[in-house]
XYZ file of C-alpha atoms in Angstrom:
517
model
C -12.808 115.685 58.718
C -10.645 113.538 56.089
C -10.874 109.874 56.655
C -9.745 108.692 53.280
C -7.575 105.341 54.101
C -3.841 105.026 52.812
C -1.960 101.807 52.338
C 1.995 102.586 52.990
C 4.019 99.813 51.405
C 7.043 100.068 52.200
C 10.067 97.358 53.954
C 12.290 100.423 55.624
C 10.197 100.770 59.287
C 11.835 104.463 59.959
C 10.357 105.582 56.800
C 6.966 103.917 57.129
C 6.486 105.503 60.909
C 7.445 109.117 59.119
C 4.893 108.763 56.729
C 2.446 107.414 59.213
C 2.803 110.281 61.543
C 2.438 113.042 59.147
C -0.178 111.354 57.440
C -2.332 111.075 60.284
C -1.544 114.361 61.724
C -2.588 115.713 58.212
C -6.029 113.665 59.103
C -5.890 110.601 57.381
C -5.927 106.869 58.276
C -3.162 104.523 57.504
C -2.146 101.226 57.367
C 1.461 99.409 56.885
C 2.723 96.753 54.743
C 6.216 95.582 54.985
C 6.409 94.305 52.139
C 5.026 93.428 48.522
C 3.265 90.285 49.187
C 1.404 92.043 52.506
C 0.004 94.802 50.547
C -1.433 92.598 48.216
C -3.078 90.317 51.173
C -4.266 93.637 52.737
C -5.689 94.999 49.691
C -7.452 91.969 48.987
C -9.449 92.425 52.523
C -10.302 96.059 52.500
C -10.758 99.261 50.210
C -7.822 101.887 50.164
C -8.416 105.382 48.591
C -4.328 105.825 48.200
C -1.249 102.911 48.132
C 2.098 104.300 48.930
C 4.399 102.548 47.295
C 8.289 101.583 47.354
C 10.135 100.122 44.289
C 12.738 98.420 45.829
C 11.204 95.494 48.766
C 12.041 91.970 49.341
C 9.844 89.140 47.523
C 7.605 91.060 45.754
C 8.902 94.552 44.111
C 6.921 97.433 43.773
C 6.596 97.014 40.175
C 5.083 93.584 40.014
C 2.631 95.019 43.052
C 1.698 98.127 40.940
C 0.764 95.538 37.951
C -1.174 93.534 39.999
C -2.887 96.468 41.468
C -3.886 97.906 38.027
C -5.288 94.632 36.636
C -7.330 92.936 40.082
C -7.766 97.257 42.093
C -8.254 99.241 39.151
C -10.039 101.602 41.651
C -7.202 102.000 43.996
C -4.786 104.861 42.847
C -0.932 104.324 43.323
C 2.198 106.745 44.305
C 5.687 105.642 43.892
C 8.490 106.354 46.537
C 11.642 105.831 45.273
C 15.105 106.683 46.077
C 17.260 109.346 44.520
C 18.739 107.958 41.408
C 16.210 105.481 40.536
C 13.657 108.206 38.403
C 13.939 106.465 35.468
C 12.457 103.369 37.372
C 9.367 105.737 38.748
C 8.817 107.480 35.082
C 8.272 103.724 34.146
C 5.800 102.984 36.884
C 4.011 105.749 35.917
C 3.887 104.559 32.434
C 2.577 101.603 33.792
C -0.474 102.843 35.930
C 1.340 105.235 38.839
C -0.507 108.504 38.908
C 2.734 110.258 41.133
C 6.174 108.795 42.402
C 7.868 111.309 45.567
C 11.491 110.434 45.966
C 13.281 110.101 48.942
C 14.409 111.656 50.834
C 11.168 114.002 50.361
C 9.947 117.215 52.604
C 6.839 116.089 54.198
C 5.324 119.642 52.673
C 5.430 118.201 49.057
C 4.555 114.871 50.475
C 1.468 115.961 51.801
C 0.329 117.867 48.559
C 1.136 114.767 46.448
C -0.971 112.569 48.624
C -3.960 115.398 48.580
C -3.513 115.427 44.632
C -3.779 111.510 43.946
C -6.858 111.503 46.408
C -8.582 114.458 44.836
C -7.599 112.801 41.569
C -9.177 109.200 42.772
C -12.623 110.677 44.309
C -13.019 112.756 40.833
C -12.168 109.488 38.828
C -14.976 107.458 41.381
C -17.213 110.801 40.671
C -17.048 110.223 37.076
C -17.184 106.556 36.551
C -20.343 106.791 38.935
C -21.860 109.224 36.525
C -20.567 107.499 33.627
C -22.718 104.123 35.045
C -25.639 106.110 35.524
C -25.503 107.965 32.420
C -24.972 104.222 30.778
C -28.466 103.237 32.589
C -29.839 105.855 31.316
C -28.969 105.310 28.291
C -29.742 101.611 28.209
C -33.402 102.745 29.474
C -34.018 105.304 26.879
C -32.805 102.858 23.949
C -35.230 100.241 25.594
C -37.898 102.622 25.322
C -37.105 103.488 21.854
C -36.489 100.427 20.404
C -39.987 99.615 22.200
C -41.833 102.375 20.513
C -44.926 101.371 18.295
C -43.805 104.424 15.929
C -41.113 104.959 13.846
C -38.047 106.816 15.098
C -35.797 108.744 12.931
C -32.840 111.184 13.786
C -30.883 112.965 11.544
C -27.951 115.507 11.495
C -27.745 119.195 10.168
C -26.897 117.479 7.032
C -30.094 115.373 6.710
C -27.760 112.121 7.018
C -29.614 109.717 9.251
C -27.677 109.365 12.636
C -30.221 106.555 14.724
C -33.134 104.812 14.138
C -35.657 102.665 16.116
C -36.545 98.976 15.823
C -39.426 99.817 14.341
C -38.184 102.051 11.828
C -36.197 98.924 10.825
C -39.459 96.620 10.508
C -41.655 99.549 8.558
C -38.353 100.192 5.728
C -37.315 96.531 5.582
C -33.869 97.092 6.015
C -31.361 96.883 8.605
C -29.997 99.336 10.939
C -26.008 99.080 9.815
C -28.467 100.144 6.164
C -29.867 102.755 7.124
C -27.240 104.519 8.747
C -25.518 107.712 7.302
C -28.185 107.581 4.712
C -30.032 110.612 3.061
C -33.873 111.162 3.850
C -34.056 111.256 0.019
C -32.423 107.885 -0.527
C -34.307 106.535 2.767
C -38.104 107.715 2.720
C -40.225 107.873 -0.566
C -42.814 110.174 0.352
C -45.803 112.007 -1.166
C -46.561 115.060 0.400
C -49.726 117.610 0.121
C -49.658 120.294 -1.309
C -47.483 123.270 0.723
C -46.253 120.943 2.910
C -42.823 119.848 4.064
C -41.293 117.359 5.378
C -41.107 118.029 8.725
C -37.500 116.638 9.443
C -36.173 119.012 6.774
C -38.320 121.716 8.274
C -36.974 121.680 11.695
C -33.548 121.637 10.404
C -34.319 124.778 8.563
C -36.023 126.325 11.014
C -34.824 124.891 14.006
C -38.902 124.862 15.179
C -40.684 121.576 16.327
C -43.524 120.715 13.740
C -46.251 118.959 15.439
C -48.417 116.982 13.796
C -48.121 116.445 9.823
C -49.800 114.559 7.425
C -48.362 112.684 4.632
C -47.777 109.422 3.041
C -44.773 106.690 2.699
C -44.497 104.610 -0.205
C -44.802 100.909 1.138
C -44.383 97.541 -1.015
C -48.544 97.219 -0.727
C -48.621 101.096 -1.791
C -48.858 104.373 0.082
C -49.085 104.545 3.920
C -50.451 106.972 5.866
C -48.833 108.840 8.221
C -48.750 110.924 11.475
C -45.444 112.831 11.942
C -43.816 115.469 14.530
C -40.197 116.371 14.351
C -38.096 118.471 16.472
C -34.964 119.537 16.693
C -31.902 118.608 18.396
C -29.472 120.880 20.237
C -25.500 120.235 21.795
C -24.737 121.563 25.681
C -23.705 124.923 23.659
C -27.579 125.328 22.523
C -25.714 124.824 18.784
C -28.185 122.696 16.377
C -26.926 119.485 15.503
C -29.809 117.606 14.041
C -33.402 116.681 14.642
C -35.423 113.787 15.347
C -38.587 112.659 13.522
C -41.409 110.461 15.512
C -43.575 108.931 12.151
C -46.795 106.718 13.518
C -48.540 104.847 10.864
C -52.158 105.709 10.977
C -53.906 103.242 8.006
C -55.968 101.394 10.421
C -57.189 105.227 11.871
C -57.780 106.355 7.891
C -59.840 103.075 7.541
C -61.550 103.535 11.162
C -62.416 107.109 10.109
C -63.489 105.950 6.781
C -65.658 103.441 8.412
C -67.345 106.216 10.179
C -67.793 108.835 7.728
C -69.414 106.038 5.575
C -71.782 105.230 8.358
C -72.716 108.834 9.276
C -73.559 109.435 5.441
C -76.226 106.144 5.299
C -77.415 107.656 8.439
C -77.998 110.969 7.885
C -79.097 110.270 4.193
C -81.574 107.665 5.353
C -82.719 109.902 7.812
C -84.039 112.250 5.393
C -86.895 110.052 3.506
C -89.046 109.455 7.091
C -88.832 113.188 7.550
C -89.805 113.721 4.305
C -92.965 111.522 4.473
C -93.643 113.465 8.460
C -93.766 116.562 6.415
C -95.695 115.433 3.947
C -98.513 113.822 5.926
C -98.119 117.790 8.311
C -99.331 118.834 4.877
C -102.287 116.981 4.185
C -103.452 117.516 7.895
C -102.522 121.393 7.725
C -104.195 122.012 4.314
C -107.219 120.571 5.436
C -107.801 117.831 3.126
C -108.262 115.044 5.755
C -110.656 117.562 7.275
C -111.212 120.914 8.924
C -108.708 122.202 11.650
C -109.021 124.824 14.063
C -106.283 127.329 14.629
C -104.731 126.013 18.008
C -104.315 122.564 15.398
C -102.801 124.550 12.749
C -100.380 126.498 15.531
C -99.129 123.161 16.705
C -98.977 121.697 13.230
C -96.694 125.022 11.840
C -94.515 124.410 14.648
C -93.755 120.351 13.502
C -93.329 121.432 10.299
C -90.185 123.987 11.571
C -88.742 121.312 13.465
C -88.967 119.050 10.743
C -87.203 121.905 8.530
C -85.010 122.185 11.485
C -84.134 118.754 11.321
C -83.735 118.316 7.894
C -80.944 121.083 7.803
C -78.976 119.804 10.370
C -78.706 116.651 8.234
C -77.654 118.217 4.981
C -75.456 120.261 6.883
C -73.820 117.244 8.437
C -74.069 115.417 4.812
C -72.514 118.587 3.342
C -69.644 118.804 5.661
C -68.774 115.430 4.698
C -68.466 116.128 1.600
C -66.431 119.094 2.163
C -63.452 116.968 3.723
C -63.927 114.219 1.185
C -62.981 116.392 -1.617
C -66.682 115.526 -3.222
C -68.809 119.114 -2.498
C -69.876 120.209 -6.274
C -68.975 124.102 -5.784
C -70.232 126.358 -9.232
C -68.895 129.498 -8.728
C -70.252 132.690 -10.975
C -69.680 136.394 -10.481
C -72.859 137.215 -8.545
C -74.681 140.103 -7.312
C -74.088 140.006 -3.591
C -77.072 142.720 -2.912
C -79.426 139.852 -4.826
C -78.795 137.160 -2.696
C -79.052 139.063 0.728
C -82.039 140.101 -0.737
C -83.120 136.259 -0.534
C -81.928 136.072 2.519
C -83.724 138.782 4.139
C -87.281 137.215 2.744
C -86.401 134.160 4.234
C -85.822 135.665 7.860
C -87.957 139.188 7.550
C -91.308 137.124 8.816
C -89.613 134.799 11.361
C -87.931 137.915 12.825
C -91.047 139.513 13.271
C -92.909 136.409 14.803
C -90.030 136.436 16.819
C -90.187 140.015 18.174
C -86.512 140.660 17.076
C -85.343 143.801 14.475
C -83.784 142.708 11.481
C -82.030 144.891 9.641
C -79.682 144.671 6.218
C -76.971 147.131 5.834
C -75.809 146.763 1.857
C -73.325 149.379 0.547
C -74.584 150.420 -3.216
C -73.097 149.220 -5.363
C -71.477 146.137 -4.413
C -68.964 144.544 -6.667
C -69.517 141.398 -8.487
C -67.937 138.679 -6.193
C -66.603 135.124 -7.757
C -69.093 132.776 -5.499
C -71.346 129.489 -4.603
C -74.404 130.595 -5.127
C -75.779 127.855 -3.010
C -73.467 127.639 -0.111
C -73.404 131.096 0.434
C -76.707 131.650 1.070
C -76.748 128.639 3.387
C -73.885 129.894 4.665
C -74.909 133.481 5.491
C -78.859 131.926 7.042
C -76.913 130.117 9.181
C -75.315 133.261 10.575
C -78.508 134.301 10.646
C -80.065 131.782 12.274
C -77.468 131.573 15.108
C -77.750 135.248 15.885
C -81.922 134.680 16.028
C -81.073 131.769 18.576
C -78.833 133.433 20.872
C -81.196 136.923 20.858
C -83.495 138.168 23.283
C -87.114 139.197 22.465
C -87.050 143.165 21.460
C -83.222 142.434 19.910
C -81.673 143.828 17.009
C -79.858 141.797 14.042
C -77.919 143.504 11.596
C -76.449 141.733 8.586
C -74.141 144.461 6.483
C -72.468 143.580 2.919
C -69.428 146.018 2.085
C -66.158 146.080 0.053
C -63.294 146.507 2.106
C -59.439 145.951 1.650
C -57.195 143.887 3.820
C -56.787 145.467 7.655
C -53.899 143.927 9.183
C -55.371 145.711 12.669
C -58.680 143.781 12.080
C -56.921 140.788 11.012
C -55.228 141.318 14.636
C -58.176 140.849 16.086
C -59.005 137.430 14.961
C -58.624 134.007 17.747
C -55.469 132.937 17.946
C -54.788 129.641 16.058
C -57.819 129.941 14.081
C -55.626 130.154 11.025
C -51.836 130.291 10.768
C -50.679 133.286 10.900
C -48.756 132.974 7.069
C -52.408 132.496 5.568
C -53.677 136.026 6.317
C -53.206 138.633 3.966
C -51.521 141.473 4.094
C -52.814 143.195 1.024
C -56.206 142.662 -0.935
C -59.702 143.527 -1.562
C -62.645 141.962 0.201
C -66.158 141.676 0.175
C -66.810 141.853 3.724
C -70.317 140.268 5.161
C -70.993 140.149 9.207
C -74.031 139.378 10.897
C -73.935 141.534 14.652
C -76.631 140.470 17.277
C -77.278 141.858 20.812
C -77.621 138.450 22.191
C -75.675 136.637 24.966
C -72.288 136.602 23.473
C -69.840 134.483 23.616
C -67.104 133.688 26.292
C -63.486 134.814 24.690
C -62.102 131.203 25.329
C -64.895 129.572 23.227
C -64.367 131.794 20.311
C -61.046 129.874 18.599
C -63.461 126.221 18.636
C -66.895 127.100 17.772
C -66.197 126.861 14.173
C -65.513 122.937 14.978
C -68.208 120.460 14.604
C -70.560 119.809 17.593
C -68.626 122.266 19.561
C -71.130 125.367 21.173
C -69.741 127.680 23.728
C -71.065 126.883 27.151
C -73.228 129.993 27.865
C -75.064 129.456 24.331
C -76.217 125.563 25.117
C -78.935 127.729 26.996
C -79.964 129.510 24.312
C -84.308 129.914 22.634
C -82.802 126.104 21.165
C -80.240 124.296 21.705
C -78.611 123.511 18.595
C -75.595 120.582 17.300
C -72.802 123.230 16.687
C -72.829 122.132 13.013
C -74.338 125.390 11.603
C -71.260 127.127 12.057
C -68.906 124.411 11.190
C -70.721 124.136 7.674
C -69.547 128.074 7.760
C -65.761 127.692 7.699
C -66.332 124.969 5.473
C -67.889 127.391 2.792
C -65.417 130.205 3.660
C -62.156 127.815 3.112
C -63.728 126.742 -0.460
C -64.320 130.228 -0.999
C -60.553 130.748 0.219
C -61.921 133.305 2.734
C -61.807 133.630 6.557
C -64.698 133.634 9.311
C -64.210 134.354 12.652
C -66.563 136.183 15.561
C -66.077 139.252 17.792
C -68.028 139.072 21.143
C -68.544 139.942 24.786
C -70.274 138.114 26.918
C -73.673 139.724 27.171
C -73.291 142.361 24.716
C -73.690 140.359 21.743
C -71.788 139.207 19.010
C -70.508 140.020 15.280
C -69.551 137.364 13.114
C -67.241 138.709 9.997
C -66.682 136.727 6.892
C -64.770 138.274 4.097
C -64.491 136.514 0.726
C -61.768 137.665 -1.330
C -62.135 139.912 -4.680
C -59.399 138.363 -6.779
C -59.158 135.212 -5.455
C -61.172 133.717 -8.860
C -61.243 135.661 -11.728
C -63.400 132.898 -14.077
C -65.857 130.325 -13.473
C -64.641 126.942 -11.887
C -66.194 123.806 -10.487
C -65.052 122.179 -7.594
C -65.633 118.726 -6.816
């Protein structure tokens, strides 16, 4: 039921009562004012959705009315009712601020409509301002979050021209905002970037993809600054891109946090080694029999110290040598070498322990093996540690298999690697490969563990119940050697069928001797 309220201003009574009556038959309310200076008092008490008004009425016309209306009601809409005659008059109210004018005499039929227009007009005008002051508090609340952002904010627009920026983004480039805007990232950010890398705000815009994530550094007046960066684009109510929007956090006091504790693990583990060393050395003496016979149960329990001082002392260089990896400070000498010659050195290594173990151990070498461009050293870690992982994970009466081939690239096998292990533009399409796995018929390995056990300290659950619990460093120190060798590791397994680690190490990747430090 309509109960929108309508003021009728108007001095001729007949008229008012006609408008009254078919107003109120139509469903509205109304009220009367006889003249200029009532409508104003009654306006001034109460809210009207609609004022009917007549030009011509004594002391205050209805053009001075519809100019107070405008400037003190500016919610109020207005119609004019003016005679026949005088529609030059209402064309000039309407310039003034009248949405309608209906002449007299008028049919009540186009009355009626008029009314229902400036109504519907007025409640879509309220509708709109109301949105327009929540979208404004919205706004206000979103710029007070920005502004109170601890990272830098930066939004740009297809054309790399910088559109908004934060209050910290002002603060971190020492310049003002009225500066900074309309700018180009080049004559705004001095950056160095590693190698491959992008910045991420001109990545988005060119691929219209978030980047999550980046690493790089901003020159700063003390010198470079670390940074943490994820960009992502920005899109118009037509899904059309119109720019993107760049979220930078500084991270020096994380680099010097993590630098902190790098250091600290090093003196650790390094300092670690020389007791273990002395243990082992004093195991000797006692074992050897130079501070006196021992009887076999002695030398049983003495053999197994000296393994878990072995034991120990690889987990450390391990941990020491991963270090080094992401410090950029692992001395890699890489030769052509005789792949069959060093699985040859693995195999004595394991052949005995296998056996005291109860487990088959097996080596599966295709002849003639190409020369491969390799780290001597930190492939046969790297490859014992495969081994030694399969040996931990394997039932007594189990079977090991470690197999050497050449193979070139299988996109199908490639398929079948974790997702987000690598990035999907790293793996080739095309290439030779010597390909090394290691296959056990141990416990496996649940399919949502297989993507993170290549991270440090990270074991699948099932395999924390392995013959040892072990650090999850063994396998870390794997993708460590197989990224310096430019090469990819990953595992195949089903839980409690076993598992198949493959490694391949590219062919042509080095075609001459290099050192990497």
């Amino acid at each position: 039921m309509i109960s929108d309220k309508i003021l009728i201003a108007d001095d001729e009574s007949d008229i008012a009562l006609i408008l009254k009556l078919q107003l109120e038959d139509a469903g509205y309310k109304t009220v009367r004012a006889r003249d200029g200076a009532e409508a104003l008092e009654m306006l001034a008490k109460e809210q009207f959705e609609l004022l009917l008004l007549d030009i011509k009425m004594p002391k205050i016309d209805g053009m001075q009315v519809l100019r107070h209306v405008r400037t003190s009601y500016p919610a109020t809409v207005v119609v004019m009712m003016t005679a026949h005659g005088n529609e030059d008059i209402a064309v000039q109210a309407m310039k003034d601020g009248a949405l309608d004018y209906i002449a007299k005499p008028f049919s009540n039929d186009d009355m009626i409509k008029r009314v229902e227009r400036a109504i519907n007009y007025n409640r879509t005008l309220q509708e709109n301002q109301n949105l327009q002051r929540q979208l404004a508090a919205e706004q206000m609340k979103t710029e007070a979050i920005l502004q109170g952002m601890a990272e830098l904010l930066i939004a740009v627009d297809t054309n790399g021209l910088v559109i908004s920026v934060n209050r910290m983004a002002e603060y971190f480039l020492g310049i003002s905002r009225d500066m900074i805007i309309g700018k180009s990232l080049d004559e705004l950010l001095e950056v160095e970037l590693p190698e491959n890398v992008e910045l991420p705000l001109r990545k988005v815009l060119l691929t219209g993809a978030p980047e999550i994530d980046v690493n790089y550094s901003i020159a700063g007046p003390t010198g470079n600054i670390p940074v943490l960066s994820s960009a992502a684009p920005l899109y118009d109510n037509s899904g059309d891109l119109i720019g993107a929007v760049e979220i930078i956090r500084d991270i020096t006091s994380l680099k010097a946090l993590e630098r902190e504790r790098e250091d600290f693990v090093s003196m650790l583990t390094h300092d670690l080694k020389n007791p273990i060393t002395s243990i082992v050395g004093s195991l000797d003496l006692v074992r050897e029999g130079r501070l006196g016979p021992i009887n076999p149960d002695q030398r049983e329990f003495l053999e197994s110290a000296e393994e878990s001082c072995s034991e120990m002392v690889e987990m450390i260089n391990s941990l020491l040598d991963i270090h080094k990896f992401e410090a950029g400070k692992m001395v890699m000498n890489f030769r052509e070498e005789k792949v069959a010659h060093l699985l040859d050195k693995v195999a004595a290594q394991f052949s005995a322990v296998a056996a005291k173990q109860q487990l088959e151990l097996t080596f599966a070498i295709e002849n003639k093996l190409s020369e491969c461009s390799l780290d001597r050293t930190t492939f046969i870690r790297m490859v014992s540690n495969l081994v030694t992982n399969a040996m931990k994970f394997t039932r007594e009466g189990g079977r090991i298999t470690v197999g050497a081939a050449v193979r070139d690239a299988d996109a199908q096998e490639m398929a079948s690697m974790p997702k987000n292990l690598y990035p999907a533009a790293l793996l080739p399409a095309t290439g030779r490969f010597l390909k090394i796995t290691v296959t056990d018929s141990g416990a496996g390995i649940p399919s949502d563990a297989l993507a993170s056990i290549f991270d440090r300290y990270v074991q699948a659950e099932n395999r924390r119940m392995g013959k040892t619990k072990g650090t999850g460093l063994g396998l870390a120190f794997c993708r460590k050697v197989m990224d310096a060798h430019k090469g990819f590791i990953w595992a195949e397994s089903e839980e409690g069928k076993g598992s198949r680690f493959i490694a391949l190490f590219p062919l042509s990747g080095r075609t001459e001797n290099e050192t990497q430090h």
